[in-house]
Short mmCIF file of C-alpha atoms in Angstrom, two decimals:
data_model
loop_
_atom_site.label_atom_id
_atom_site.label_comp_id
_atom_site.label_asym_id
_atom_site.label_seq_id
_atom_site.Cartn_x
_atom_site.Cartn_y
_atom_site.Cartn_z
CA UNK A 1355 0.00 0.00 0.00
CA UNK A 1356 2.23 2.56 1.19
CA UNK A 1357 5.72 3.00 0.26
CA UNK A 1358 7.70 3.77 3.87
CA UNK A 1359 11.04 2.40 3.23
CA UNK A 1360 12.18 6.17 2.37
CA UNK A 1361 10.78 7.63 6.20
CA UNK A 1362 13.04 7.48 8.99
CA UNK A 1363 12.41 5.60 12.06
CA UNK A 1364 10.74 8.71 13.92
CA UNK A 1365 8.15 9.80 11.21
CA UNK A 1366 7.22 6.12 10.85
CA UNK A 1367 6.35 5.42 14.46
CA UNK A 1368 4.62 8.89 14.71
CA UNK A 1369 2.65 7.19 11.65
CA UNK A 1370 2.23 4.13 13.29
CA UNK A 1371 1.13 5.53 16.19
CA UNK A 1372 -1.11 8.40 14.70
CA UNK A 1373 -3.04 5.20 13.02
CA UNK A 1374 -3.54 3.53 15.93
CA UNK A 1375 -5.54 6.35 17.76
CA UNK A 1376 -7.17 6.80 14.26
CA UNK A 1377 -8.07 3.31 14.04
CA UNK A 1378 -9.07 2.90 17.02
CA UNK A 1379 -11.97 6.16 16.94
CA UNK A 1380 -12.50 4.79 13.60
CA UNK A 1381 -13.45 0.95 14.97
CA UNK A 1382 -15.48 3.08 18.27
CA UNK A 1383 -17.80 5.58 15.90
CA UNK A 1384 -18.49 2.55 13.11
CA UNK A 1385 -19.64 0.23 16.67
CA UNK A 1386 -22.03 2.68 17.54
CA UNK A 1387 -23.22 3.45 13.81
CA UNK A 1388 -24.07 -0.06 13.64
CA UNK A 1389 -25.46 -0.40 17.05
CA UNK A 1390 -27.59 2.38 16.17
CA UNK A 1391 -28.54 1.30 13.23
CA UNK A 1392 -29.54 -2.43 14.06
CA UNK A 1393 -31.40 -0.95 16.98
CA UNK A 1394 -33.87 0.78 14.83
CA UNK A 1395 -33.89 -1.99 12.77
CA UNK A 1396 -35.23 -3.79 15.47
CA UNK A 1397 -37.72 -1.62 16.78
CA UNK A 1398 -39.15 -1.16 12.72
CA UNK A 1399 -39.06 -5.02 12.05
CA UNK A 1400 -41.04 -5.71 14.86
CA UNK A 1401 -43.81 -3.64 14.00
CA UNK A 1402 -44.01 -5.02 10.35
CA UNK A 1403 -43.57 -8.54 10.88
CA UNK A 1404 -45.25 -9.16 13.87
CA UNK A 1405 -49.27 -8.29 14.25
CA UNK A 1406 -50.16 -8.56 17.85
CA UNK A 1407 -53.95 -10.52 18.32
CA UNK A 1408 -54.91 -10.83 21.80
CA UNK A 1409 -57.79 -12.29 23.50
CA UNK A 1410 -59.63 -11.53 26.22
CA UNK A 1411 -62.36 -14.39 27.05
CA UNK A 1412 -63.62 -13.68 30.54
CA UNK A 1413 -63.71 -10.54 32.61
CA UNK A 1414 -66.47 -10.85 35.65
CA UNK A 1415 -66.82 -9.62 39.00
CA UNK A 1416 -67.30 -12.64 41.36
CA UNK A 1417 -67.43 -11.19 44.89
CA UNK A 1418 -67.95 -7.29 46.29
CA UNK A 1419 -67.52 -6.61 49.55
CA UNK A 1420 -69.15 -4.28 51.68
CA UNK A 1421 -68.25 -0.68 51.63
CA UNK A 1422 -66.18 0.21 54.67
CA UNK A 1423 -66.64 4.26 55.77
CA UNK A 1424 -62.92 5.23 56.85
CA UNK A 1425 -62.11 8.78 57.72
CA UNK A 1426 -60.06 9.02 54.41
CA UNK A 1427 -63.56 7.66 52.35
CA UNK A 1428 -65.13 4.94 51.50
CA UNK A 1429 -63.05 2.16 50.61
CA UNK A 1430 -64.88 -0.86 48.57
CA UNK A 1431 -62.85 -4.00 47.92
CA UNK A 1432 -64.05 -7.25 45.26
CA UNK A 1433 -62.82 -9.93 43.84
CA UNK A 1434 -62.59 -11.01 39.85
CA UNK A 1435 -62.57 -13.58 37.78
CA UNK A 1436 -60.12 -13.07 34.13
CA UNK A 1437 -59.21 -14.86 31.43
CA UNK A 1438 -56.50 -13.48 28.81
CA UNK A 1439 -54.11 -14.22 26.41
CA UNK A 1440 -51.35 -11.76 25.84
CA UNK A 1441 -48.83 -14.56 24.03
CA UNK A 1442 -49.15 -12.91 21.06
CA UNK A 1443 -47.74 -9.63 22.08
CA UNK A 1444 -44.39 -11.16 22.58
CA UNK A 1445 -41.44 -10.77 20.01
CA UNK A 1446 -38.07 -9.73 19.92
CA UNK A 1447 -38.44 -6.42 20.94
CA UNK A 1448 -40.57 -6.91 23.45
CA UNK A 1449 -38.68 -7.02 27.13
CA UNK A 1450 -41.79 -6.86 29.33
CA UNK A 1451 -45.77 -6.29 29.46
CA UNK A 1452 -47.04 -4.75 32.41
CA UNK A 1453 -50.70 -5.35 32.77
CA UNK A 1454 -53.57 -3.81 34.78
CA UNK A 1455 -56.84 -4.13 35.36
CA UNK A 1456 -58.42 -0.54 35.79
CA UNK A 1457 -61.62 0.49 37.38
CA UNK A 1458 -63.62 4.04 36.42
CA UNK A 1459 -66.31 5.91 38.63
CA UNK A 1460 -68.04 9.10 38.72
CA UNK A 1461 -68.75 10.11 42.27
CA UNK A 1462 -70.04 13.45 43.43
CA UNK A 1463 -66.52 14.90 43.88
CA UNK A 1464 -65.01 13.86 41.10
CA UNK A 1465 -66.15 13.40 37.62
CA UNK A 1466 -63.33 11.25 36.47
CA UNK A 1467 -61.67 8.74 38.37
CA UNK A 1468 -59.49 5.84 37.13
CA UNK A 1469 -57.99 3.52 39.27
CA UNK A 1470 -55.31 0.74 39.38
CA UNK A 1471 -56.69 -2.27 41.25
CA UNK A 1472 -54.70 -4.82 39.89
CA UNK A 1473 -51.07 -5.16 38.19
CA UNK A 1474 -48.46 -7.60 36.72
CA UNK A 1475 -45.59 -7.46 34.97
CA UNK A 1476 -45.00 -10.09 32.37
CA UNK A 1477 -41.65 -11.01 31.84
CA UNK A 1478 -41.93 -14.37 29.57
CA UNK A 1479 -44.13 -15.49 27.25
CA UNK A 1480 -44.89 -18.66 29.29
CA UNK A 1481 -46.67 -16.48 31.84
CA UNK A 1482 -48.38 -14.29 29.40
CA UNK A 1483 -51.94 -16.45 29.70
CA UNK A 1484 -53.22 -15.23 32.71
CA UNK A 1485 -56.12 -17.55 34.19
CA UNK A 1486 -57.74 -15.88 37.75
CA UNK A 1487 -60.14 -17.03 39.59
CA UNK A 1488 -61.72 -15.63 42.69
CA UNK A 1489 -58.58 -13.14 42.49
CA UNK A 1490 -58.71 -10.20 44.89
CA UNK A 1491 -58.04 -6.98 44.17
CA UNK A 1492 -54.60 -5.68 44.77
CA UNK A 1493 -55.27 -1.61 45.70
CA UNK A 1494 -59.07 -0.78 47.64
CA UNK A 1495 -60.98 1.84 46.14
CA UNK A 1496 -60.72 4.54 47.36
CA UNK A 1497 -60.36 8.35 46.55
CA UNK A 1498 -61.56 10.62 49.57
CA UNK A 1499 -65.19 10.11 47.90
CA UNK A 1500 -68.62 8.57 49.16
CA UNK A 1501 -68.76 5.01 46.91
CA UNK A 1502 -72.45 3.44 47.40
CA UNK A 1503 -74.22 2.76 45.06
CA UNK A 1504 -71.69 3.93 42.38
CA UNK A 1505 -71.35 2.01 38.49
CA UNK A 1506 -67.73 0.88 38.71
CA UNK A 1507 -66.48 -0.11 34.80
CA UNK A 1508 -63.45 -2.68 34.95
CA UNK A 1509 -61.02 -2.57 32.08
CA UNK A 1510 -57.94 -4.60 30.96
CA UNK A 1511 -55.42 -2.67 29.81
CA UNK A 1512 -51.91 -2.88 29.28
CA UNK A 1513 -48.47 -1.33 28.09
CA UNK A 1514 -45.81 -3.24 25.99
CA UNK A 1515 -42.48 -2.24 27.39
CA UNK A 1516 -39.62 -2.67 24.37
CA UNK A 1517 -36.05 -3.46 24.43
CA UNK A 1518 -35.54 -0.46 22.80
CA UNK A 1519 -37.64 2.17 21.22
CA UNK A 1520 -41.35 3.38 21.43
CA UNK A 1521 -44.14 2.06 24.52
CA UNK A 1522 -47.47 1.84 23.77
CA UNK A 1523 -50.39 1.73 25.69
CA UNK A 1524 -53.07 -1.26 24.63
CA UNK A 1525 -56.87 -1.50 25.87
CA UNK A 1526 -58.89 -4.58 25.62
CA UNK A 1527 -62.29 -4.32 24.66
CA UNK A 1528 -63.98 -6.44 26.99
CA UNK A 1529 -65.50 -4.28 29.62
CA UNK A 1530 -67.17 -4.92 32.65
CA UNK A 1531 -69.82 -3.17 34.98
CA UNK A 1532 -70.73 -3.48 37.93
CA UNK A 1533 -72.67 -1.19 40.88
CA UNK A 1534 -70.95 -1.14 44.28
CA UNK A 1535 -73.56 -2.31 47.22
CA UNK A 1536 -75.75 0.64 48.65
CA UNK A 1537 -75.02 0.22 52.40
CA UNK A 1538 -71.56 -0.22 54.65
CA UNK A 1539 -70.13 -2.65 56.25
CA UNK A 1540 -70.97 -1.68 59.97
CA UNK A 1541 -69.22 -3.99 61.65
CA UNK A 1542 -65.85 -2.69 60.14
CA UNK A 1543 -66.41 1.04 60.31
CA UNK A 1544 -65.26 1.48 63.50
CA UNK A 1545 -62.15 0.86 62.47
CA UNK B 571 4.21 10.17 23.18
CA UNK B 572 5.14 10.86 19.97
CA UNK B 573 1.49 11.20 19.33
CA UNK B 574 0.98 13.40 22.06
CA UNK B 575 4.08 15.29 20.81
CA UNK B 576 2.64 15.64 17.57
CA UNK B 577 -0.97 16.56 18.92
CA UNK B 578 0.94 19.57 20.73
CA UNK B 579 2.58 20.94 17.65
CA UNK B 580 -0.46 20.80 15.81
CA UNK B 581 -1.81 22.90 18.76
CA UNK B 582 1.66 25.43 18.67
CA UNK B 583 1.18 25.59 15.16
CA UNK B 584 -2.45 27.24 15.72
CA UNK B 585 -1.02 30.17 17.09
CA UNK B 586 1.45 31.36 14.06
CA UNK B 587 -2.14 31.17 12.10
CA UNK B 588 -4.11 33.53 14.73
CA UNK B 589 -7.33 33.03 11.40
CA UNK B 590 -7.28 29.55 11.44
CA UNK B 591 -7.02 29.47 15.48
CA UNK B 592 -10.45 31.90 15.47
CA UNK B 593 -12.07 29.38 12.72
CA UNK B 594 -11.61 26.49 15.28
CA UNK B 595 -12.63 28.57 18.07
CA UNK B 596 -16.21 28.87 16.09
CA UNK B 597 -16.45 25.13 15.57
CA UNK B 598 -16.38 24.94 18.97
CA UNK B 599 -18.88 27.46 19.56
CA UNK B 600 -20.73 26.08 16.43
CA UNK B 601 -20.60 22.32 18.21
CA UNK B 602 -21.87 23.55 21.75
CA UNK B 603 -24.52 25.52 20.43
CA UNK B 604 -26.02 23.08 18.19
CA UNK B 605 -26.75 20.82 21.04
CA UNK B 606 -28.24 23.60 23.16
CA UNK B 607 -30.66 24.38 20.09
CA UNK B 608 -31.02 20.54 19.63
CA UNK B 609 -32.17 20.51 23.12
CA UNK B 610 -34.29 23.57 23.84
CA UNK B 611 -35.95 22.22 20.46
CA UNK B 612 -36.74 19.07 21.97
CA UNK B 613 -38.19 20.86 24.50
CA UNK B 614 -40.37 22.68 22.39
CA UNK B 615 -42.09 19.69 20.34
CA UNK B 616 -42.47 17.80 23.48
CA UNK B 617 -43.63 20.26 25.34
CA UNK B 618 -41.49 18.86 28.83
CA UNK B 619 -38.88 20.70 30.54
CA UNK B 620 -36.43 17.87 30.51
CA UNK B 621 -37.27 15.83 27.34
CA UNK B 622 -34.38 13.26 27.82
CA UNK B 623 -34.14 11.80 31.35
CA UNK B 624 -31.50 8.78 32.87
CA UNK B 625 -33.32 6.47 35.26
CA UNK B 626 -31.39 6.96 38.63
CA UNK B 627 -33.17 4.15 41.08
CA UNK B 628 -34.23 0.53 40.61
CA UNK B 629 -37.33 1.25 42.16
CA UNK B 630 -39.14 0.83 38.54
CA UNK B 631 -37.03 -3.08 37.51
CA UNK B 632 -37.34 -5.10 35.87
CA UNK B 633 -38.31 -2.44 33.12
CA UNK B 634 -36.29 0.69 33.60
CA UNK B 635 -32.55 -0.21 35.13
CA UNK B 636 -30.14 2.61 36.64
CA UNK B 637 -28.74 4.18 33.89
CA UNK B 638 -31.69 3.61 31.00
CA UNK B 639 -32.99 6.54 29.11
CA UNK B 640 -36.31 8.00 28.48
CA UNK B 641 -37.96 10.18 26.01
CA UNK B 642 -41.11 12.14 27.78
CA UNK B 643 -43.52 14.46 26.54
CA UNK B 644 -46.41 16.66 27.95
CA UNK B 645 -49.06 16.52 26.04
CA UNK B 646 -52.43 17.64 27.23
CA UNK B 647 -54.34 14.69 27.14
CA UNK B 648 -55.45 13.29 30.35
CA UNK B 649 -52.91 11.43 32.55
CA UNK B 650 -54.07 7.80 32.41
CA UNK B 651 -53.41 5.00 35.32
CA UNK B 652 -50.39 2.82 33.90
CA UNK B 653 -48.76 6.08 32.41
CA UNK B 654 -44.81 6.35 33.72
CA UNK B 655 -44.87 10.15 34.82
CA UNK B 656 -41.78 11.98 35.75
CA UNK B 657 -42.77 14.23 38.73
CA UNK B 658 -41.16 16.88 41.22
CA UNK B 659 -41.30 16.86 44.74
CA UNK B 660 -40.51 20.18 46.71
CA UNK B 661 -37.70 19.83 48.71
CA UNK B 662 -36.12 17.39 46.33
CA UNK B 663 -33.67 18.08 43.58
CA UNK B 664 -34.15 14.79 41.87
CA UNK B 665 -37.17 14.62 39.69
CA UNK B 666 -38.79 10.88 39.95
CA UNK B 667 -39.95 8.36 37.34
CA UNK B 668 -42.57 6.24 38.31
CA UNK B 669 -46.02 5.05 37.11
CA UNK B 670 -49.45 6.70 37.77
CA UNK B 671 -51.73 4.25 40.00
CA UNK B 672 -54.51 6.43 40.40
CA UNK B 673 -56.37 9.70 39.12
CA UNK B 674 -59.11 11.67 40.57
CA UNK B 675 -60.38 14.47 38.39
CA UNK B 676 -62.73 16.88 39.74
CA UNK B 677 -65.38 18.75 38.53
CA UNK B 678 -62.96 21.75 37.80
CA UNK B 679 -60.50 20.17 36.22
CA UNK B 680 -58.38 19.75 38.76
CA UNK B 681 -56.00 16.56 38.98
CA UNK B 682 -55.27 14.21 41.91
CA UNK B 683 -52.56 11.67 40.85
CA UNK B 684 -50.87 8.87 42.75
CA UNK B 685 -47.80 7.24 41.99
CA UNK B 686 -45.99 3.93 42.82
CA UNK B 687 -42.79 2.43 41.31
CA UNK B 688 -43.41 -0.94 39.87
CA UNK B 689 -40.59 -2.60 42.02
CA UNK B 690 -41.83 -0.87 44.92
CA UNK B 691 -44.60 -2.55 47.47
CA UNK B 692 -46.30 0.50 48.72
CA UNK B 693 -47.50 3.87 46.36
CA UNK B 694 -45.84 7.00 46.80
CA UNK B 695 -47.16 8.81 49.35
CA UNK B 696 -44.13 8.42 51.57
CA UNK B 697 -41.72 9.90 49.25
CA UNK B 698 -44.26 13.17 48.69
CA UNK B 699 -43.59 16.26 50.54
CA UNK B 700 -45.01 16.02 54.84
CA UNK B 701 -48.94 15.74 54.21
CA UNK B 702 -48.91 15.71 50.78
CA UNK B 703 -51.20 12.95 49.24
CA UNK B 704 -51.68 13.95 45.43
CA UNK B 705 -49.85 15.12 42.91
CA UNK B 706 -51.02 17.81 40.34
CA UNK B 707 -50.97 17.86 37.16
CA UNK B 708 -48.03 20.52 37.14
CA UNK B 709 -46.03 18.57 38.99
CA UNK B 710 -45.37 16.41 35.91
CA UNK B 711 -42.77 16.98 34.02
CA UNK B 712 -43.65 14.29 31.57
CA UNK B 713 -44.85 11.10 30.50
CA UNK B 714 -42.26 8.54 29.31
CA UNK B 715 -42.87 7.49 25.15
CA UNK B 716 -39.62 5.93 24.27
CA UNK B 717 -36.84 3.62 25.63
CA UNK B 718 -33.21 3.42 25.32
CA UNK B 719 -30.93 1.31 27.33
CA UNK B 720 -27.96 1.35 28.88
CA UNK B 721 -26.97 4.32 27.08
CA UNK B 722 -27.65 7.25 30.21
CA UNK B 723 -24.66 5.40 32.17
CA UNK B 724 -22.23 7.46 30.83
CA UNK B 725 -24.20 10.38 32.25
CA UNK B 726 -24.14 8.52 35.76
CA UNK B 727 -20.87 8.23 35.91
CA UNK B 728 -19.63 11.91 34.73
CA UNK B 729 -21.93 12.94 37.50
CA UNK B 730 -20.38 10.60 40.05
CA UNK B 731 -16.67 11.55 38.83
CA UNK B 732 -16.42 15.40 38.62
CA UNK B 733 -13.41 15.04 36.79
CA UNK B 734 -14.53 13.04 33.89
CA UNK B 735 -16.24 15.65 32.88
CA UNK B 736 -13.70 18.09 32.46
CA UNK B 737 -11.29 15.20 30.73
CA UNK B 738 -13.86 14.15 28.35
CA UNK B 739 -14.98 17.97 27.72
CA UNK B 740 -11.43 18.81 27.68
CA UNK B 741 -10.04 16.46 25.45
CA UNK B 742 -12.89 16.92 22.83
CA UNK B 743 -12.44 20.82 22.53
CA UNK B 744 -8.60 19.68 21.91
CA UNK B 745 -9.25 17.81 19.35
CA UNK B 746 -12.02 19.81 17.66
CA UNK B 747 -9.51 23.29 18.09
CA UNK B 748 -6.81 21.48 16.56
CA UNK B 749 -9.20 20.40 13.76
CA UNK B 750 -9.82 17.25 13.72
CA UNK B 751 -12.85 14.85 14.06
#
């Protein structure tokens, strides 16, 4: 390639050397161009190749509890029964679901209110067909609010959480509705 | 050596050509303001005052890890339950990613949010300020839309060595005032 038979010993170590720092910026900036590069490559192929179909079979309420009056509000607790399949949702890009099942209200203070009851993350695709029975809810109602007698809609939603690039949140359609009971729980309200 | 030799004539050599020497100086300039008008135009579009944020705590594993990056913006949509907020406490200098449990919207439009990090057992109401149980909606500083890994460590670590900064800073102005890549 290069003739260096005519440079002296100092010019061609400076060279040698001056190629080596070179090189080596060279080897760092084409790593990350190609990390880069296969990382939205990732994040695009996923999208085109996989199309996500999940099912949602069974989405009841099977127990509600009385409403207990607590000096922070009513708190009303119940138990579900779901059925779901997320398996589809997982591909390459795809590092973690984290599913909830959310509950809305209108109460006299507050004309939206959308609550957590219930989360899990899904980490593998083996748990990603979630089967519950008589499950009870994680987080009371609750929201410095009179509940009785309130419509409470239950919704699955959940948010796929990439490897790399863009979340997304996902809402099942299934719905569910049920009305809290109209009286409290007197033996508990002491408490 | 020798490289560092040569590196330092290069540099002696700026100063017997005073025009070039100003030309660098602008590149710099050029460089540093770039990525302040890449940045304040981020947070334009988005709409957030920090667009780009490095998760500090594990308190949101096994899906954001010390060190992971997020993308946030502030739209005005509602905030929804499942939503990963960034939020400021007063009292605290460390703004806080975790994910929205509950909201509580009143007739006025005002917000109540609560927060609790996914990895955490309890919500949030502990790391609030004394008596505080909501959050408002200007509070938020964003909602997370994007991922990147690992890639926010470097940021960790020139905040936890002070003098990396000034050696990474340092040697790229070098190398940029010389003129080269």
């Amino acid at each position: 390639m290069m003739d260096v038979s005519d440079l002296s010993s100092q010019t061609l170590s400076t060279k040698m050397m001056e190629t080596l720092s070179t090189r080596a910026n060279t080897l760092f900036c084409s790593f990350l161009s190609c990390l880069a590069f296969f990382a939205v490559l990732n994040h695009l192929s996923a999208y085109v190749m996989f199309d996500p179909t999940p099912r949602m079979d069974v989405l009841e309420v099977e127990k509600v509890f009385p409403i207990r009056n607590t000096r922070q509000g009513d708190q009303a607790v119940f138990s579900f029964n779901m059925e779901a399949d997320l398996s589809s949702e997982f591909h390459w890009n795809l590092k973690q679901l984290f599913v909830y099942l959310t509950a809305s209200y209108v109460t006299s203070k507050h004309k939206r209110n959308e609550v957590t009851v219930w989360d899990k993350i899904i980490e593998t695709v083996d748990d990603s067909v979630l089967s519950l029975s008589s499950e009870q809810v994680e987080y009371v109602l609750k929201g410095e609010d009179y509940l009785r007698d309130r419509n409470v809609t239950l919704r699955l939603k959940y948010r796929t959480m990439p490897i790399i690039g863009l979340m997304r949140e996902k809402v099942m359609p299934l719905t569910k509705t049920f009305k809290l009971p109209g009286s409290y729980d007197h033996g508990a309200s002491s408490r | 050596m020798d490289t560092v030799r040569q590196y330092w004539d290069e540099f002696r050599a700026l100063f017997s050509k005073p025009r070039q020497f100003v030309q660098q100086i602008l590149n710099l300039c050029c460089i540093v303001f770039s990525a302040l008008m890449l940045w304040k135009g981020l947070m334009v579009i988005t709409g957030s005052e920090s667009p780009v944020v490095v998760v500090l705590s594990g308190s949101m594993e096994p899906g954001f890890y010390r060190g992971d990056i997020l993308f946030l913006n502030n739209p005005d949509t509602p905030v929804l339950p499942g939503d990963v907020v960034v939020f400021k406490i007063k009292g605290r200098d460390i703004p806080i990613v975790h994910r929205v449990l509950e909201v509580h919207e009143t007739g006025k439009g005002d917000v109540k949010i609560l927060t609790k990090g996914d990895n955490n057992d309890v919500d949030d109401r502990g790391l609030y300020a004394p008596g505080q149980l909501w959050l408002n909606k200007s509070d938020i500083m964003g909602r997370a839309i994007a991922f990147l890994p690992y890639v926010g460590m470097v940021t960790i670590w020139l905040n936890d060595y002070p003098w990396l900064k000034f050696v990474l800073v340092g040697t790229m102005g070098f190398f940029v005032i010389i003129g080269r890549e």
